[in-house]
Every structure is written in C-alpha cells, then in structure tokens.
C-alpha cells in the first residue's frame, strides 16, 4: 500500500492510519460474517453523533485517493448533512466528489439506496443510528447477543405480529428487519422498506457503520437478503399511485413536496440524481414545466 | 381401577422404565449459607410434585436448580428428552437448554411480570413461543392464541390488550397459557397463587388442576400452602433448612405425617 498524502494538516481522510487499520479489520470481519454486528472502537469525529459518525469512519477507513465520493441524505445530495460530509472529505482527503450515482465508487448514505442499480466495485456506506434489530423488545445487550448467537429470532415476529394486530397489516415502513443468508437478522438502518429488495443480491459491497453504538456490519456483493414476514402477510414494498411529477419515473420512491400555501403539492423522486439524470435525457413528468419556472 | 387396567398401567410404566426427570444429590450453597442440600427424587410423566416448606427452607433454590436457572454446587439432574434419551441437563449446550426451556418446559413465576412481556398484547404473549419455533402464519397464530385464552378463561375480546391492563389473576392465567401453548411435558411453578386473593386463588387452582389432568402434564410446584399441595399434587417433598425431611404420596403424607417437622406443619394448618 502506498503512503497517502497529507492533506491540510490532517492525515489522509482525517483518521490516523492505526485507527483506519482497526476499522478495516472490523470491516473485513463483518464481510466474512454477513449481517453480524462487529464491535469496533469508534472514535470521536469532528461532528455530532446524529450526523453519521459511524458511516464517516467507515468511509474514512476505505477511502483511497482515486475514489470518487457521493453523499446522500434522504436521497438528496444537497441537504446540510450530505453537503457537510462531502465537504469534510474534500478537505481532509482531497478526493473527487460527485452527485452522480454512476460515477461514484463510494456512496455514503443516510435513509436511502439509490434507484439506479449499483454495480460491482461500488461501495454503499450506511449511516446507522441503532444497529440492533432486537432492541425494541429486549433492551439487555447481553441477552440480544445471546439471541443472535443462538439464532433466537422469535421476537422479531412478535414485533411484526403486534404490528398486524394493531394496524391490520405490517405497518413497519422503515428499518424493516431482514434475514441475511438465512442466518443473522439485521436492521437495514432507517431506509424505507421500499429499498429492502435492492439490498438482495446487490453487486455492490454494502457497509453499515453505527458510531455511537460502536458497531459495523456488512453485506458482501451477491448476498441473500430476505425481509421478514408472515405467510398470510407477505412482505410488500410501498407503492405510489403516480409517477414522479418531474421526470415521470415509475416504481421509484417519491417525496411529497408542498408547492404553495393553498394546499398545492407534488410527488417527486426522492433520489435527486436519478430524477435529474432522467430529465437530462428529456424525460418529463406532468409538472416539469411549472416546476422549471 | 380394576385389575386389567392396573396391569396395563404397569405395562406402560415398564415400557417407559425411565423417569421424566431424575434429581440426584443436588446441593446449592450460597457461600457459607445452604440453599438446599443432598436432594434426591424422580418425577414420572403425568405426575404433580409439590415442594413445601417454610420461608427460607430452600424451595425456590431447588426449583431453580432443577430448571437450569441456577447451577447447583454439586449433584446431577437428568431429563428424558423427547427422543427418549436421558441427558444431564448441565451437560447440554446452551442452545439446547434454551430450546428445552421454550418448548418442552414451562415456568410459571409467582410474579406474572417476570414471565410475561408486559408491553406486548396478550395474543403475542401466547404466540411468542410458537413464533420462536418457526410458526409463520398470522391467522393461525391468532386462532391458537384465541383458543388458549379461552382455555384459561380470558375473553377473546382481550387478545389485543396488554397484560398491564389485566388483573393479577388474569395475568397469572395468561402466563399459564403462554407456557402451555407449545405442549410442554414438564411445567415448573413457583408459588403460582402467591400474590392472589383467596377466591382468585381457588379459581386458578381449579383451572390448573383441569389443565394438568387434560394435558397429562408433569408439574413441579413450589408452595408453602399445604392446601395447594393437597389439591394439586400426587406427591410431596417437605423441606426444612435446605433438606428434604419427608417425601411421599400427598394423601398419605398429609394424613399420616412421619417426620416431626411435617407433623408440626400439618397440625398447625389443621388448627387454623
Ligand atoms: N441469592 C442468594 N444469595 C444468598 N443466599 C440466598 C440466595 N437465595 C436464597 N438464599 C438463601 O438460601 C436459603 C433458601 O432460600 P430460598 O429462596 O430457596 O427459600 P424458599 O423456600 O423459596 O423461601 P420462600 O418461601 O420465602 O420463597 C435461605 O436461607 C436464603 O436466605
Ligand atoms: Mg421461594
């Protein structure tokens, strides 16, 4: 491995090399045991925990000078969180950044998986607030570790049962639990369940970092990911009854945008890069004329 | 029982010549203090054994040792698994042991909050063990839960209520249903009527007796109440200072106690 250049007084990508090696070891272990939460010695980062310090540390540990980084928050590249993390890595690593999914080698995300299928060689880094899917019903860490070790996952279905009993259907719409390679149950972080199928057999490497909780977990490329459900209440993704108002895309995750104070609203792609790429190809939605004004 | 039936019963016994559970020289010390010491007994399928004795005599200690919740200082406890093999419980792997606890055994705590999930619905409380062993059909889980709630006299309309909204007696009945749903062969109970009013106690005991007979359960029940022992149990162990002072058929033992301590215990109850 070649030595990384020093950039603006920091070691390349902010973390010192020893810390990066420690995090890489955790990542390698996580890749070797898909879905298993590997503890790691999470470091203080120059941003608050809620800002995705777990994801930032994972990105810092895998980033190389030739990587091209994209950062999204709820599908958008231009939110405060995404912009500041992107700026952070521009400053401390001097890497190229992009908003284009196809051009990125590393995509750090909070709450979404890009609509365009990821390819081999790309890495998706998730910022995870709460990594433990069993936490909801079992607060004791010693007990949840034992439950994972012994594959005692009945509680996950208790949670889904309660959902149906209360709402008539599985009302969990994000952080929807998945089973990895028939073994570990994993929390996909607060992504909408709409994105769960994208994790299954993805060509990209998926890494999950939880800073405050000091856990890293991973899905290597082509990993089997199954969303938990009941035989008579099978897993379903959210459906939107209309296409994106700007680019006309169907079967994508839409955000509601309020247009005025008279109740005007439209539904547009949450993945802004996806939407812009389609518009650049000349694809139009029903409101694209008005929105352009 | 006529002679032929007695013969068949004997044949049954001999065809399964092993007890369900076999306790040998079990002792538990808490540092210098004795919890229980040198306890021996067997329990056979369908049998109800009461462990009685005054406060501090070691009943809970013994029950916890047998049910693998508390490792004894010495002694062995063997259990006949569903495949017929006798296994030393403390030689089982943790996964096997926990599986046994969730399927083939039940444990009814004195305080229902220790045995229930207070923040999930009654239906989910009953269904949890089934989901743990792989049941994945919501409609069937709900039907089974409804059925079991009925069997412990809880209305079907309470299925979505949390046990927090239940009375003490209802909670205890829910705890029983939650344990019995996987058709366990052996159920441990520690003072199951302890915290309840007398009238509620009587109703619960009737219910337990009915279920035990109907399901052919083996039960090890801890109680300091000789009336509970008389109503439910076939055999009794009387404990004092961590030792078994007398062991025998319940009717015989209560009508004709041999050990001076048991005599004292029985006479003090009869005077009341
Ligand atoms: N965790 C412990 N640490 C130390 N001593 C204990 C512990 N648990 C029980 N003991 C002691 O062991 C003895 C037996 O206690 P145990 O709880 O088994 O009695 P018990 O018959 O269940 O009494 P009770 O009817 O009051 O529930 C008592 O002397 C008790 O003080
Ligand atoms: Mg006790």
Coordinates of C-alpha atoms and ligand atoms in Angstrom, one line a residue:
Chain A
X1 CA 0.0 0.0 0.0
X2 CA 1.4 3.4 -0.9
X3 CA 1.5 6.1 1.8
X4 CA -1.4 8.6 1.5
X5 CA -0.5 12.2 1.1
X6 CA -1.0 14.6 4.0
X7 CA -3.8 17.0 3.3
X8 CA -4.3 20.3 5.1
X9 CA -2.6 19.2 8.3
X10 CA -4.7 16.0 8.7
X11 CA -3.7 12.5 8.0
X12 CA -5.4 11.4 4.7
X13 CA -9.2 11.1 5.4
X14 CA -8.8 12.5 8.9
X15 CA -8.3 9.3 10.9
X16 CA -4.7 8.1 11.7
X17 CA -3.5 5.0 9.9
X18 CA -3.7 2.8 13.0
X19 CA -7.3 3.7 13.6
X20 CA -8.1 3.0 9.9
X21 CA -6.4 -0.4 10.2
X22 CA -8.5 -1.2 13.3
X23 CA -11.7 -0.2 11.4
X24 CA -10.7 -2.1 8.3
X25 CA -10.2 -5.3 10.4
X26 CA -13.7 -4.8 11.8
X27 CA -15.0 -4.3 8.2
X28 CA -13.2 -7.5 7.0
X29 CA -14.7 -9.5 9.8
X30 CA -18.1 -8.0 9.1
X31 CA -17.8 -9.0 5.4
X32 CA -16.8 -12.5 6.5
X33 CA -19.9 -12.9 8.6
X34 CA -22.7 -11.1 6.7
X35 CA -25.2 -9.4 8.9
X36 CA -23.2 -9.9 12.1
X37 CA -22.6 -6.8 14.2
X38 CA -18.8 -6.4 14.8
X39 CA -17.9 -4.1 17.7
X40 CA -15.2 -1.5 17.0
X41 CA -13.5 1.2 18.9
X42 CA -15.5 4.1 17.5
X43 CA -13.6 7.4 17.5
X44 CA -14.7 10.9 18.2
X45 CA -15.3 12.7 14.9
X46 CA -15.5 16.5 14.4
X47 CA -19.3 16.3 14.1
X48 CA -22.1 15.2 16.4
X49 CA -23.2 11.5 16.6
X50 CA -26.5 12.1 14.9
X51 CA -24.6 13.2 11.8
X52 CA -23.5 9.7 10.9
X53 CA -20.1 9.4 12.5
X54 CA -20.3 5.6 12.1
X55 CA -20.6 5.9 8.3
X56 CA -18.0 8.7 8.2
X57 CA -15.5 6.4 10.0
X58 CA -16.2 3.5 7.6
X59 CA -15.8 5.8 4.6
X60 CA -12.6 7.3 6.0
X61 CA -11.2 3.8 6.5
X62 CA -11.9 2.5 3.0
X63 CA -11.3 5.8 1.1
X64 CA -8.3 5.9 -1.3
X65 CA -7.1 9.0 -3.2
X66 CA -8.6 7.8 -6.5
X67 CA -12.0 7.2 -5.1
X68 CA -15.0 9.3 -6.2
X69 CA -17.4 10.0 -3.3
X70 CA -21.1 10.7 -3.3
X71 CA -23.0 11.5 -0.1
X72 CA -26.8 11.4 0.1
X73 CA -29.3 12.1 2.8
X74 CA -32.9 11.0 2.1
X75 CA -31.9 10.6 -1.5
X76 CA -30.6 14.1 -1.9
X77 CA -27.1 15.4 -2.3
X78 CA -27.8 18.9 -1.3
X79 CA -29.1 18.6 2.3
X80 CA -27.0 20.1 5.1
X81 CA -25.8 16.7 6.4
X82 CA -24.8 15.4 2.9
X83 CA -23.1 18.7 2.0
X84 CA -21.1 18.9 5.1
X85 CA -19.9 15.3 5.0
X86 CA -18.9 15.7 1.3
X87 CA -17.1 18.9 2.2
X88 CA -15.4 17.2 5.1
X89 CA -13.9 14.5 2.8
X90 CA -13.0 17.0 0.1
X91 CA -11.0 18.9 2.7
X92 CA -9.4 16.0 4.7
X93 CA -8.8 13.6 1.8
X94 CA -8.9 15.9 -1.3
X95 CA -10.9 13.3 -3.1
X96 CA -13.1 13.9 -6.0
X97 CA -16.8 14.1 -5.2
X98 CA -19.8 13.7 -7.3
X99 CA -23.6 13.7 -7.2
X100 CA -23.9 11.1 -10.0
X101 CA -24.5 7.6 -8.7
X102 CA -22.9 6.0 -11.7
X103 CA -19.7 7.9 -11.3
X104 CA -19.2 7.3 -7.6
X105 CA -17.0 4.5 -6.2
X106 CA -18.2 5.1 -2.7
X107 CA -21.6 6.3 -1.8
X108 CA -22.3 7.3 1.8
X109 CA -26.0 7.3 2.6
X110 CA -28.5 8.1 5.2
X111 CA -32.0 6.8 4.7
X112 CA -32.0 5.7 1.0
X113 CA -30.4 3.4 -1.5
X114 CA -30.1 5.0 -5.0
X115 CA -32.7 4.0 -7.5
X116 CA -30.2 3.1 -10.2
X117 CA -28.8 -0.5 -9.6
X118 CA -25.3 -0.4 -8.1
X119 CA -22.5 -2.3 -9.9
X120 CA -19.6 -4.4 -8.9
X121 CA -16.8 -2.3 -7.5
X122 CA -19.1 0.3 -5.9
X123 CA -19.4 0.5 -2.1
X124 CA -22.5 1.8 -0.3
X125 CA -21.8 3.0 3.2
X126 CA -24.8 3.4 5.5
X127 CA -25.0 5.7 8.5
X128 CA -26.7 3.7 11.2
X129 CA -28.2 5.2 14.4
X130 CA -29.4 1.9 16.1
X131 CA -27.9 -1.3 14.7
X132 CA -29.7 -3.8 17.0
X133 CA -33.0 -5.1 15.5
X134 CA -33.9 -6.8 18.7
X135 CA -33.6 -3.7 20.8
X136 CA -37.3 -2.9 20.5
X137 CA -38.3 -5.8 22.8
X138 CA -35.1 -6.7 24.5
X139 CA -33.1 -3.8 25.9
X140 CA -30.4 -6.0 27.5
X141 CA -27.3 -6.1 25.3
X142 CA -26.0 -9.4 26.9
X143 CA -29.3 -11.0 26.0
X144 CA -29.5 -9.7 22.4
X145 CA -26.0 -11.0 21.7
X146 CA -27.0 -14.4 23.0
X147 CA -30.2 -14.4 20.9
X148 CA -28.1 -13.7 17.8
X149 CA -25.6 -16.3 18.7
X150 CA -28.3 -18.9 19.2
X151 CA -30.5 -17.7 16.3
X152 CA -33.4 -17.0 18.6
X153 CA -35.3 -14.6 16.5
X154 CA -38.9 -15.3 17.6
X155 CA -39.1 -11.7 19.0
X156 CA -38.8 -10.2 15.5
X157 CA -42.0 -11.9 14.6
X158 CA -43.6 -10.8 17.9
X159 CA -42.9 -7.3 16.7
X160 CA -44.5 -7.9 13.3
X161 CA -47.4 -9.7 15.0
X162 CA -48.1 -6.6 17.1
X163 CA -48.0 -4.5 14.0
X164 CA -50.7 -6.5 12.3
X165 CA -52.8 -6.9 15.5
X166 CA -52.7 -3.1 15.8
X167 CA -53.0 -2.0 12.2
X168 CA -54.4 -4.9 10.2
X169 CA -51.2 -5.1 8.2
X170 CA -47.4 -4.8 8.8
X171 CA -47.1 -1.1 9.3
X172 CA -43.3 -1.0 9.7
X173 CA -42.2 1.1 6.8
X174 CA -38.6 1.8 7.5
X175 CA -35.8 -0.1 9.4
X176 CA -37.7 -3.1 8.2
X177 CA -35.8 -6.2 9.5
X178 CA -34.1 -8.6 7.1
X179 CA -32.5 -12.0 7.4
X180 CA -29.1 -12.4 5.9
X181 CA -28.1 -15.7 4.2
X182 CA -30.7 -17.5 6.3
X183 CA -28.6 -16.7 9.4
X184 CA -28.4 -13.2 11.1
X185 CA -31.3 -10.9 11.4
X186 CA -30.2 -7.3 10.6
X187 CA -31.6 -3.8 10.8
X188 CA -31.1 -2.2 7.4
X189 CA -30.9 1.3 9.2
X190 CA -33.7 3.7 8.7
X191 CA -34.1 3.2 5.0
X192 CA -37.6 2.8 3.7
X193 CA -38.7 -0.8 3.2
X194 CA -39.1 0.2 -0.4
X195 CA -35.3 -0.2 -0.6
X196 CA -35.1 -3.6 1.0
X197 CA -35.2 -5.6 -2.3
X198 CA -32.3 -3.5 -3.6
X199 CA -30.1 -5.0 -0.9
X200 CA -30.8 -8.5 -2.0
X201 CA -28.0 -9.9 -4.4
X202 CA -26.7 -6.4 -4.9
X203 CA -23.5 -6.3 -7.0
X204 CA -22.1 -3.6 -4.7
X205 CA -20.5 -4.1 -1.3
X206 CA -22.7 -2.7 1.5
X207 CA -21.1 -1.5 4.8
X208 CA -23.0 -0.3 7.8
X209 CA -21.5 1.9 10.5
X210 CA -23.0 2.9 13.8
X211 CA -20.8 5.4 15.6
X212 CA -22.5 5.9 18.9
X213 CA -23.3 2.2 19.2
X214 CA -19.8 1.2 18.0
X215 CA -20.9 -1.5 15.6
X216 CA -20.0 -2.3 12.0
X217 CA -21.8 -4.8 9.8
X218 CA -21.7 -5.7 6.1
X219 CA -23.3 -7.4 3.2
X220 CA -20.8 -8.6 0.7
X221 CA -21.8 -8.5 -3.0
X222 CA -24.4 -11.0 -4.0
X223 CA -25.7 -11.6 -0.5
X224 CA -29.1 -13.2 0.1
X225 CA -31.3 -10.7 1.9
X226 CA -34.9 -11.6 2.9
X227 CA -37.4 -9.3 4.6
X228 CA -39.2 -11.0 7.5
X229 CA -42.9 -11.5 7.1
X230 CA -45.8 -13.9 7.7
X231 CA -47.1 -16.4 5.2
X232 CA -50.5 -14.7 5.2
X233 CA -49.0 -11.2 5.4
X234 CA -46.1 -11.3 2.9
X235 CA -43.6 -8.5 2.7
X236 CA -44.6 -5.8 0.3
X237 CA -42.9 -2.5 -0.6
X238 CA -44.6 0.8 -0.6
X239 CA -46.5 1.6 -3.8
X240 CA -47.0 5.0 -5.2
X241 CA -50.1 5.5 -7.3
X242 CA -48.5 8.1 -9.6
X243 CA -45.1 8.7 -11.4
X244 CA -42.6 11.4 -10.4
X245 CA -44.1 14.8 -11.3
X246 CA -40.8 16.0 -12.7
X247 CA -39.3 13.1 -14.6
X248 CA -42.2 10.7 -14.9
X249 CA -40.3 7.8 -13.3
X250 CA -42.5 4.9 -12.0
X251 CA -41.6 2.4 -9.3
X252 CA -39.4 4.8 -7.5
X253 CA -39.6 6.2 -4.0
X254 CA -41.4 9.6 -4.1
X255 CA -41.3 12.5 -1.7
X256 CA -44.1 14.9 -1.2
X257 CA -43.3 18.5 -1.9
X258 CA -45.5 21.3 -0.9
X259 CA -45.8 23.9 -3.6
X260 CA -47.7 26.7 -2.1
X261 CA -49.8 27.6 1.0
X262 CA -53.0 26.8 -0.8
X263 CA -52.5 23.0 -0.5
X264 CA -50.7 22.6 -3.8
X265 CA -48.3 19.7 -3.7
X266 CA -46.4 17.3 -6.0
X267 CA -44.7 14.0 -5.7
X268 CA -41.1 13.8 -6.9
X269 CA -38.2 11.3 -6.9
X270 CA -36.5 11.3 -3.5
X271 CA -33.3 10.3 -5.4
X272 CA -32.4 13.7 -6.9
X273 CA -29.6 12.3 -9.1
X274 CA -32.0 9.8 -10.6
X275 CA -34.5 12.5 -11.3
X276 CA -32.0 14.9 -12.8
X277 CA -30.4 12.2 -15.0
X278 CA -33.8 11.3 -16.4
X279 CA -34.7 14.9 -17.0
X280 CA -31.4 15.4 -18.8
X281 CA -32.4 12.5 -21.1
X282 CA -35.5 14.5 -21.9
X283 CA -37.9 12.5 -19.8
X284 CA -40.7 14.7 -18.3
X285 CA -43.4 14.4 -15.7
X286 CA -46.7 16.2 -15.6
X287 CA -45.5 19.2 -13.6
X288 CA -42.0 19.5 -15.0
X289 CA -43.0 22.7 -17.0
X290 CA -44.3 24.5 -14.0
X291 CA -41.5 23.4 -11.7
X292 CA -38.9 24.7 -14.1
X293 CA -40.4 28.2 -13.7
Chain B
X1 CA -59.1 -49.2 39.0
X2 CA -59.8 -52.8 38.0
X3 CA -57.1 -55.4 37.7
X4 CA -56.8 -55.3 34.0
X5 CA -56.4 -51.6 33.9
X6 CA -53.8 -51.8 36.7
X7 CA -51.9 -54.3 34.6
X8 CA -52.0 -52.1 31.6
X9 CA -50.8 -49.2 33.7
X10 CA -47.9 -51.3 35.0
X11 CA -47.0 -52.3 31.4
X12 CA -47.0 -48.6 30.4
X13 CA -44.7 -47.8 33.3
X14 CA -42.3 -50.6 32.4
X15 CA -42.3 -49.7 28.7
X16 CA -41.0 -46.3 29.7
X17 CA -38.9 -47.5 32.6
X18 CA -37.1 -44.2 32.9
X19 CA -38.5 -41.2 34.9
X20 CA -39.0 -37.9 33.1
X21 CA -36.6 -36.2 35.5
X22 CA -34.1 -37.6 37.9
X23 CA -32.5 -35.5 40.7
X24 CA -29.5 -36.9 42.5
X25 CA -27.6 -35.4 45.4
X26 CA -28.4 -31.8 44.4
X27 CA -26.9 -29.2 46.6
X28 CA -26.6 -25.5 46.3
X29 CA -24.6 -23.3 48.6
X30 CA -24.6 -19.5 48.6
X31 CA -21.1 -19.1 50.0
X32 CA -21.3 -20.5 53.6
X33 CA -25.2 -20.5 53.6
X34 CA -27.0 -23.6 52.5
X35 CA -29.6 -23.1 49.8
X36 CA -30.6 -26.8 49.5
X37 CA -28.6 -29.9 50.2
X38 CA -28.5 -33.5 49.1
X39 CA -31.9 -33.6 47.4
X40 CA -32.9 -36.8 45.6
X41 CA -36.1 -37.6 43.7
X42 CA -37.6 -38.7 40.4
X43 CA -40.7 -37.4 38.7
X44 CA -42.7 -39.5 36.2
X45 CA -44.8 -38.5 33.3
X46 CA -48.2 -37.0 34.3
X47 CA -47.1 -36.6 37.9
X48 CA -47.5 -33.5 40.0
X49 CA -44.9 -33.0 42.7
X50 CA -45.3 -30.3 45.4
X51 CA -42.3 -28.9 47.2
X52 CA -43.5 -27.5 50.5
X53 CA -41.8 -25.9 53.5
X54 CA -41.5 -22.7 55.4
X55 CA -39.9 -19.5 54.1
X56 CA -36.2 -19.9 53.6
X57 CA -36.3 -23.7 53.5
X58 CA -34.8 -23.8 50.0
X59 CA -37.9 -24.4 47.8
X60 CA -37.1 -21.8 45.2
X61 CA -33.4 -22.7 45.2
X62 CA -34.2 -26.3 44.5
X63 CA -36.7 -25.4 41.7
X64 CA -34.2 -23.0 40.1
X65 CA -31.5 -25.7 40.2
X66 CA -33.8 -28.3 38.6
X67 CA -35.0 -25.9 35.9
X68 CA -31.4 -24.9 34.9
X69 CA -31.9 -21.4 36.1
X70 CA -29.3 -21.8 38.9
X71 CA -26.4 -24.1 38.6
X72 CA -26.1 -26.4 41.6
X73 CA -22.9 -26.6 43.6
X74 CA -23.0 -30.4 43.2
X75 CA -25.2 -33.2 42.1
X76 CA -26.8 -34.2 38.8
X77 CA -30.2 -33.6 37.1
X78 CA -31.1 -35.9 34.2
X79 CA -34.1 -35.3 31.9
X80 CA -35.6 -37.6 29.4
X81 CA -35.6 -35.8 26.1
X82 CA -38.3 -36.3 23.5
X83 CA -36.2 -38.8 21.7
X84 CA -36.2 -40.9 24.9
X85 CA -32.6 -40.3 25.9
X86 CA -31.7 -39.3 29.5
X87 CA -29.5 -36.3 29.4
X88 CA -27.6 -34.5 32.1
X89 CA -29.1 -31.0 32.0
X90 CA -25.9 -29.2 32.9
X91 CA -24.1 -31.0 30.1
X92 CA -26.5 -29.7 27.4
X93 CA -25.2 -26.9 25.2
X94 CA -26.8 -23.5 25.9
X95 CA -28.8 -23.6 22.7
X96 CA -30.3 -27.0 23.5
X97 CA -31.0 -25.9 27.1
X98 CA -32.8 -22.7 26.0
X99 CA -34.7 -24.6 23.4
X100 CA -35.9 -27.0 26.1
X101 CA -37.0 -24.1 28.3
X102 CA -39.0 -22.6 25.5
X103 CA -40.7 -25.8 24.1
X104 CA -40.7 -28.9 26.3
X105 CA -40.8 -27.0 29.6
X106 CA -42.9 -24.2 31.1
X107 CA -42.0 -21.9 34.0
X108 CA -44.8 -20.1 35.8
X109 CA -43.4 -17.3 38.1
X110 CA -45.0 -16.1 41.2
X111 CA -44.9 -12.6 39.8
X112 CA -46.6 -12.7 36.4
X113 CA -44.5 -9.7 35.2
X114 CA -41.4 -12.0 35.4
X115 CA -42.9 -14.4 33.0
X116 CA -44.9 -12.1 30.6
X117 CA -43.9 -9.4 28.2
X118 CA -45.9 -6.6 29.8
X119 CA -45.7 -4.3 26.8
X120 CA -47.0 -6.6 24.1
X121 CA -50.5 -7.9 23.6
X122 CA -52.0 -11.0 25.2
X123 CA -52.1 -12.6 21.8
X124 CA -48.4 -12.0 21.1
X125 CA -47.6 -13.3 24.6
X126 CA -49.3 -16.5 23.8
X127 CA -47.9 -16.7 20.3
X128 CA -44.3 -15.9 21.2
X129 CA -43.1 -19.5 21.8
X130 CA -44.8 -20.7 18.6
X131 CA -43.1 -17.9 16.6
X132 CA -39.8 -18.9 18.3
X133 CA -40.1 -22.4 16.9
X134 CA -40.9 -21.1 13.4
X135 CA -44.7 -20.6 13.1
X136 CA -45.2 -18.0 10.4
X137 CA -48.9 -17.8 9.8
X138 CA -50.5 -14.8 11.5
X139 CA -54.1 -16.1 11.1
X140 CA -53.2 -19.5 12.7
X141 CA -51.2 -17.9 15.5
X142 CA -54.2 -15.7 16.3
X143 CA -56.6 -18.7 16.2
X144 CA -54.3 -20.6 18.6
X145 CA -53.9 -17.6 20.9
X146 CA -57.7 -17.1 21.0
X147 CA -58.2 -20.8 21.8
X148 CA -55.7 -20.7 24.6
X149 CA -57.1 -17.5 26.1
X150 CA -60.4 -19.3 26.1
X151 CA -58.9 -22.3 27.9
X152 CA -57.6 -20.0 30.7
X153 CA -60.9 -18.1 30.8
X154 CA -59.8 -14.9 29.2
X155 CA -62.3 -13.5 26.7
X156 CA -61.3 -13.4 23.0
X157 CA -62.0 -9.6 23.1
X158 CA -59.0 -9.1 25.3
X159 CA -56.5 -10.6 22.8
X160 CA -55.1 -7.3 21.7
X161 CA -54.8 -5.9 25.3
X162 CA -51.5 -5.7 27.1
X163 CA -51.2 -7.6 30.3
X164 CA -50.7 -4.3 32.0
X165 CA -54.5 -3.9 31.6
X166 CA -55.2 -7.3 33.3
X167 CA -55.9 -8.1 36.9
X168 CA -53.5 -10.2 38.9
X169 CA -55.5 -13.4 38.3
X170 CA -55.8 -12.8 34.6
X171 CA -52.1 -12.1 34.3
X172 CA -51.4 -15.4 36.0
X173 CA -53.8 -17.2 33.7
X174 CA -52.2 -15.6 30.7
X175 CA -48.7 -16.7 31.9
X176 CA -50.0 -20.2 32.1
X177 CA -51.4 -20.1 28.6
X178 CA -48.2 -18.6 27.3
X179 CA -46.3 -21.6 28.7
X180 CA -48.7 -24.4 27.7
X181 CA -49.1 -23.4 24.1
X182 CA -46.1 -25.5 22.9
X183 CA -47.5 -28.6 24.7
X184 CA -44.6 -28.8 27.2
X185 CA -44.2 -32.1 29.1
X186 CA -42.9 -30.5 32.3
X187 CA -44.0 -27.3 34.0
X188 CA -42.3 -25.6 36.9
X189 CA -44.4 -23.3 39.1
X190 CA -43.1 -21.2 42.0
X191 CA -46.0 -20.1 44.3
X192 CA -48.3 -19.5 41.3
X193 CA -51.1 -18.4 43.5
X194 CA -48.9 -16.4 45.9
X195 CA -50.0 -12.9 45.2
X196 CA -53.7 -13.5 44.7
X197 CA -56.9 -13.1 46.8
X198 CA -58.2 -16.3 48.3
X199 CA -61.2 -16.5 45.9
X200 CA -59.0 -15.8 42.9
X201 CA -56.5 -18.5 44.1
X202 CA -59.3 -21.1 44.3
X203 CA -60.4 -20.4 40.7
X204 CA -56.8 -20.5 39.5
X205 CA -56.1 -23.8 41.2
X206 CA -59.2 -25.4 39.7
X207 CA -58.1 -24.2 36.3
X208 CA -54.5 -25.6 36.8
X209 CA -55.9 -28.9 38.0
X210 CA -58.2 -29.2 35.0
X211 CA -55.3 -28.4 32.5
X212 CA -52.9 -30.8 34.2
X213 CA -55.4 -33.6 34.0
X214 CA -56.4 -32.8 30.5
X215 CA -52.9 -32.5 29.1
X216 CA -51.2 -35.1 31.2
X217 CA -48.6 -32.6 32.3
X218 CA -45.8 -33.3 34.8
X219 CA -45.6 -30.4 37.2
X220 CA -43.2 -29.4 40.0
X221 CA -44.9 -26.8 42.1
X222 CA -43.4 -24.8 44.9
X223 CA -45.8 -23.7 47.6
X224 CA -45.8 -23.0 51.3
X225 CA -49.6 -23.7 51.3
X226 CA -50.4 -27.3 52.2
X227 CA -54.0 -26.8 50.8
X228 CA -52.5 -26.1 47.4
X229 CA -50.3 -29.2 47.7
X230 CA -53.3 -31.3 48.7
X231 CA -55.5 -30.1 45.8
X232 CA -52.9 -30.4 43.0
X233 CA -50.2 -32.8 43.9
X234 CA -49.7 -36.6 43.8
X235 CA -46.5 -36.5 45.8
X236 CA -44.9 -34.0 48.2
X237 CA -41.4 -33.1 49.3
X238 CA -41.2 -31.4 52.6
X239 CA -38.2 -29.2 53.1
X240 CA -36.6 -27.6 56.2
X241 CA -33.3 -25.8 56.3
X242 CA -32.4 -26.9 52.8
X243 CA -33.0 -30.6 53.4
X244 CA -35.8 -32.9 52.4
X245 CA -37.3 -34.1 55.7
X246 CA -40.1 -36.1 54.3
X247 CA -41.1 -37.4 50.8
X248 CA -44.2 -39.4 49.9
X249 CA -47.6 -39.6 48.4
X250 CA -49.6 -36.4 49.2
X251 CA -52.6 -38.1 50.8
X252 CA -50.5 -40.4 52.9
X253 CA -48.2 -37.7 54.0
X254 CA -50.9 -35.2 55.0
X255 CA -53.0 -37.9 56.8
X256 CA -50.1 -39.6 58.5
X257 CA -47.0 -37.4 58.6
X258 CA -43.9 -39.2 59.9
X259 CA -41.2 -36.6 60.4
X260 CA -41.7 -34.5 63.5
X261 CA -41.4 -31.3 61.4
X262 CA -44.1 -32.4 59.0
X263 CA -46.3 -33.3 61.9
X264 CA -45.9 -29.9 63.3
X265 CA -46.6 -28.3 59.9
X266 CA -49.7 -30.4 59.3
X267 CA -51.1 -29.9 62.8
X268 CA -50.5 -26.1 62.6
X269 CA -52.5 -26.0 59.4
X270 CA -55.4 -28.1 60.7
X271 CA -55.8 -25.9 63.7
X272 CA -56.4 -22.9 61.5
Ligands
LIG1 N1 -29.1 -15.3 46.0 C1 -28.9 -15.7 47.3 N2 -27.8 -15.4 48.0 C2 -27.6 -15.8 49.2 N3 -28.5 -16.6 49.9 C3 -29.6 -17.0 49.3 C4 -29.9 -16.5 48.0 N4 -31.1 -17.0 47.6 C5 -31.5 -17.7 48.7 N5 -30.6 -17.7 49.7 C6 -30.8 -18.4 51.0 O1 -31.0 -19.7 50.7 C7 -32.0 -20.2 51.6 C8 -33.1 -20.8 50.8 O2 -33.8 -19.8 50.1 P1 -35.0 -20.0 49.1 O3 -35.3 -18.7 48.4 O4 -34.7 -21.1 48.3 O5 -36.2 -20.4 50.1 P2 -37.7 -20.6 49.9 O6 -38.1 -21.8 50.5 O7 -38.0 -20.4 48.4 O8 -38.4 -19.4 50.7 P3 -39.7 -18.5 50.4 O9 -40.8 -19.4 50.8 O10 -39.5 -17.3 51.3 O11 -39.7 -18.1 49.0 C9 -32.3 -19.1 52.5 O12 -31.6 -19.2 53.7 C10 -32.0 -17.9 51.7 O13 -31.6 -16.8 52.6
LIG2 MG1 -39.3 -19.0 47.3

